[in-house]
Amino acid sequence: MRLRIHRKRPEPWAIRREKLKTTWTMPLWALEWFWEWTAYVLSNWSFLEVLEYLSSFGVLIAVVFYFAESGDRIKQKHYQAWQVINTAQGKGGNGGRIDALQELNADGIALVGVDLSGAFLQGIHLQNAHLSRANLSAADLRDSDLVSADISVANLRSVNCRQCTLRNTDLQHADLTDADFVGADLAGADISGATLANIDLSNANLANLKWRDKPNLKNANLFGVKNAPEGFLAYALQHGAVQDTAGSQE
């Protein structure tokens, strides 16, 4: 059962104002008129209706505060992700770094210069990541997705990138000495000026590979490479590359 208290409808302000005898009392009369109208409106609502409106208003306020504080929550999330990465710096294993790195990259945060040496990051997804000057030496990146990532001038010595997808990845002037890129997809990647001494590129896909600044390919294993750009194999073999079947074995 809904309880309603019916009140008489207040008169319009224009009529109330005509009754004023002195102008200095107008603010008091206006306040009284406002509260009469407030009481009149509320008297036509049941208690449950008032609660319903207050509940809706509370939800609206909560939504407003949620979005107002979203920036702080994102900053806190990024801070915690960096804590995970920095705490695990120089250590082997995952240490939560895969999720932290993917989260930061998804939010467009640059990972320039990050130290991931020796990290276990197998299967990580870092498309379009900004990893310039990062330290990925001896990291395990097998089966990872690094499509269109910027890994220029990075340290990838002894990195394990077997079966990695590195399409259109920027590897300019990176150090890939002793790296394992067996079966990697390097279609459209740029290795201009990079050091690939002793790298194993067995069965890698080199379609549309860019190599304007001639890379260092001394002792690089090119056994079974696919879709090598015109002139690349001849140049590589003339500058110390080899085609060794042993390097292609698991």
C-alpha positions as MATLAB code, in Angstrom:
seq = 'MRLRIHRKRPEPWAIRREKLKTTWTMPLWALEWFWEWTAYVLSNWSFLEVLEYLSSFGVLIAVVFYFAESGDRIKQKHYQAWQVINTAQGKGGNGGRIDALQELNADGIALVGVDLSGAFLQGIHLQNAHLSRANLSAADLRDSDLVSADISVANLRSVNCRQCTLRNTDLQHADLTDADFVGADLAGADISGATLANIDLSNANLANLKWRDKPNLKNANLFGVKNAPEGFLAYALQHGAVQDTAGSQE';
ca = [
       0.000    0.000    0.000;
       1.389    3.398   -0.965;
       0.959    6.281    1.418;
       0.536    9.681   -0.156;
       0.117   13.025    1.592;
      -1.802   15.361   -0.667;
      -0.932   19.022   -0.418;
      -2.511   22.050   -1.998;
      -0.725   23.154   -5.163;
       1.321   26.312   -4.364;
       0.511   29.464   -6.276;
       2.820   30.624   -9.092;
       5.729   32.862   -8.133;
       4.311   35.794  -10.093;
       1.203   35.842   -7.866;
       3.240   35.385   -4.695;
       5.532   38.242   -5.680;
       2.577   40.635   -6.101;
       1.742   40.125   -2.422;
       5.108   41.457   -1.318;
       4.875   44.729    0.589;
       8.613   45.262    1.013;
      11.365   44.228   -1.387;
      13.865   43.306    1.323;
      11.744   40.325    2.332;
      11.781   38.901   -1.222;
      14.623   36.348   -0.569;
      12.709   34.971    2.421;
       9.476   34.722    0.441;
      11.357   33.061   -2.450;
      12.861   30.477   -0.112;
       9.489   29.773    1.448;
       7.908   29.403   -2.015;
      10.684   27.030   -3.137;
      10.195   24.744   -0.145;
       6.408   24.763   -0.627;
       6.884   23.536   -4.192;
       9.434   20.943   -3.048;
       7.047   19.627   -0.418;
       4.203   19.612   -2.965;
       6.189   17.589   -5.514;
       7.390   15.084   -2.925;
       3.887   14.713   -1.477;
       2.752   13.332   -4.823;
       5.360   10.587   -4.690;
       5.024    7.485   -2.599;
       7.847    6.535   -0.267;
       8.843    3.699   -2.577;
       8.962    6.066   -5.550;
      11.262    8.388   -3.619;
      13.550    5.463   -2.808;
      13.501    4.401   -6.450;
      14.542    7.855   -7.646;
      17.208    8.116   -4.936;
      18.539    4.688   -5.936;
      18.746    5.716   -9.603;
      20.476    8.924   -8.601;
      22.942    6.952   -6.477;
      23.760    4.686   -9.420;
      24.309    7.737  -11.615;
      26.669    9.262   -9.054;
      28.565    5.961   -8.801;
      28.976    5.819  -12.590;
      30.231    9.406  -12.680;
      32.809    8.699   -9.964;
      33.842    5.454  -11.680;
      34.749    7.227  -14.900;
      36.256   10.187  -13.053;
      38.670    7.833  -11.281;
      39.396    5.638  -14.309;
      42.602    7.519  -15.071;
      43.965    6.797  -11.588;
      43.052    3.126  -11.888;
      44.875    2.825  -15.225;
      47.962    4.506  -13.772;
      47.886    2.119  -10.820;
      47.534   -0.852  -13.176;
      50.562    0.303  -15.204;
      52.577    0.926  -12.049;
      51.881   -2.610  -10.824;
      52.814   -4.077  -14.232;
      56.151   -2.232  -14.194;
      56.754   -3.461  -10.644;
      56.370   -7.056  -11.831;
      58.788   -6.487  -14.711;
      61.403   -4.635  -12.669;
      61.245   -7.086   -9.762;
      61.957   -9.997  -12.117;
      64.741   -8.133  -13.940;
      67.764  -10.296  -14.649;
      66.011  -13.438  -13.415;
      65.015  -16.493  -15.387;
      61.482  -17.783  -15.619;
      58.289  -15.904  -16.361;
      57.680  -14.129  -13.066;
      54.388  -12.715  -14.340;
      56.167  -10.744  -17.030;
      54.169  -12.129  -19.944;
      50.868  -10.744  -18.656;
      52.511   -7.492  -17.503;
      54.199   -6.860  -20.862;
      51.107   -7.721  -22.880;
      48.976   -5.462  -20.688;
      51.314   -2.486  -21.065;
      51.642   -3.021  -24.802;
      47.864   -3.314  -25.239;
      47.549    0.094  -23.548;
      50.109    1.618  -25.929;
      52.889    1.941  -23.340;
      56.395    1.951  -24.858;
      58.737   -0.792  -23.647;
      61.870    0.971  -24.852;
      65.029   -0.205  -23.084;
      63.279   -2.801  -20.926;
      65.576   -5.512  -19.494;
      64.168   -8.958  -20.253;
      67.462  -10.820  -20.422;
      67.083  -14.525  -19.725;
      63.318  -14.242  -19.326;
      60.987  -17.098  -20.235;
      58.498  -15.409  -22.553;
      57.480  -18.298  -24.771;
      54.325  -17.589  -26.758;
      54.071  -13.927  -25.788;
      52.007  -11.582  -27.990;
      53.637   -8.188  -28.491;
      52.355   -6.973  -31.839;
      53.440   -3.389  -32.649;
      55.445   -3.247  -29.420;
      58.054   -0.508  -28.933;
      61.065   -2.541  -27.807;
      63.840   -0.401  -29.231;
      67.118   -0.780  -27.260;
      65.568   -3.523  -25.116;
      67.758   -6.249  -23.631;
      66.390   -9.601  -24.774;
      69.656  -11.503  -24.589;
      69.193  -15.225  -23.907;
      65.416  -14.738  -23.554;
      63.114  -17.587  -24.619;
      60.670  -16.195  -27.172;
      59.766  -19.394  -28.969;
      56.444  -19.298  -30.834;
      55.941  -15.630  -29.951;
      54.095  -13.040  -32.017;
      56.162   -9.894  -32.610;
      54.474   -8.715  -35.786;
      55.383   -5.105  -36.683;
      57.289   -4.638  -33.416;
      60.143   -2.124  -33.198;
      63.142   -4.067  -31.863;
      65.760   -1.842  -33.460;
      69.137   -1.372  -31.743;
      68.116   -4.089  -29.258;
      70.282   -6.774  -27.673;
      69.070  -10.167  -28.883;
      72.307  -12.096  -28.387;
      71.570  -15.811  -27.921;
      67.810  -15.175  -27.935;
      65.606  -18.160  -28.790;
      63.118  -17.079  -31.443;
      62.323  -20.457  -32.969;
      59.042  -20.408  -34.892;
      58.496  -16.751  -33.986;
      56.305  -14.547  -36.138;
      58.249  -11.379  -36.916;
      56.474  -10.099  -40.010;
      57.357   -6.462  -40.755;
      59.402   -6.306  -37.552;
      62.068   -3.604  -37.311;
      65.407   -5.216  -36.415;
      67.632   -2.483  -37.768;
      71.057   -2.336  -36.079;
      70.003   -4.979  -33.554;
      72.543   -7.505  -32.246;
      71.353  -11.030  -33.036;
      74.689  -12.788  -32.513;
      74.255  -16.516  -31.746;
      70.451  -16.150  -31.919;
      68.176  -19.067  -32.835;
      65.637  -18.115  -35.513;
      64.967  -21.585  -36.878;
      61.619  -21.626  -38.715;
      60.932  -17.982  -37.877;
      58.697  -15.891  -40.131;
      60.674  -12.758  -41.037;
      58.581  -11.734  -44.046;
      58.921   -7.984  -44.543;
      61.275   -7.602  -41.574;
      64.102   -5.046  -41.733;
      67.580   -6.305  -40.758;
      69.481   -3.356  -42.202;
      72.737   -2.823  -40.312;
      71.988   -5.665  -37.879;
      74.597   -8.112  -36.576;
      73.570  -11.673  -37.419;
      76.899  -13.411  -36.808;
      76.402  -17.122  -35.956;
      72.606  -16.760  -36.130;
      70.646  -19.841  -37.146;
      68.041  -18.944  -39.784;
      67.380  -22.496  -40.944;
      64.011  -22.845  -42.695;
      63.121  -19.218  -41.923;
      60.785  -17.296  -44.213;
      62.660  -14.283  -45.650;
      60.043  -13.023  -48.111;
      60.456   -9.295  -48.819;
      63.275   -9.075  -46.259;
      64.802   -5.585  -46.119;
      68.601   -5.356  -45.904;
      69.636   -1.953  -47.274;
      72.524   -1.414  -44.839;
      74.360   -4.673  -45.341;
      74.026   -6.810  -42.178;
      76.857   -8.836  -40.643;
      76.128  -12.442  -41.634;
      79.401  -14.130  -40.720;
      78.776  -17.826  -39.973;
      74.999  -17.254  -40.205;
      73.257  -20.540  -41.040;
      70.925  -20.104  -44.000;
      70.078  -23.734  -44.600;
      66.645  -24.162  -46.162;
      65.660  -20.479  -45.961;
      62.512  -19.699  -47.936;
      61.669  -16.830  -50.263;
      64.992  -15.038  -49.800;
      65.034  -11.703  -51.675;
      67.016  -11.456  -54.879;
      70.753  -11.265  -54.270;
      70.541  -11.914  -50.535;
      71.811  -15.497  -50.496;
      74.674  -14.699  -52.855;
      75.726  -11.727  -50.730;
      75.430  -13.698  -47.485;
      77.483  -16.661  -48.737;
      80.138  -14.300  -50.065;
      80.375  -12.705  -46.622;
      80.774  -15.785  -44.487;
      77.281  -17.293  -44.205;
      76.912  -21.084  -44.372;
      74.244  -23.647  -45.191;
      74.624  -26.238  -42.471;
      71.982  -28.961  -42.158;
      72.976  -29.697  -38.570;
      71.719  -26.315  -37.379;
      68.180  -27.041  -38.552;
      67.792  -29.997  -36.186;
      65.830  -29.641  -32.929;
];
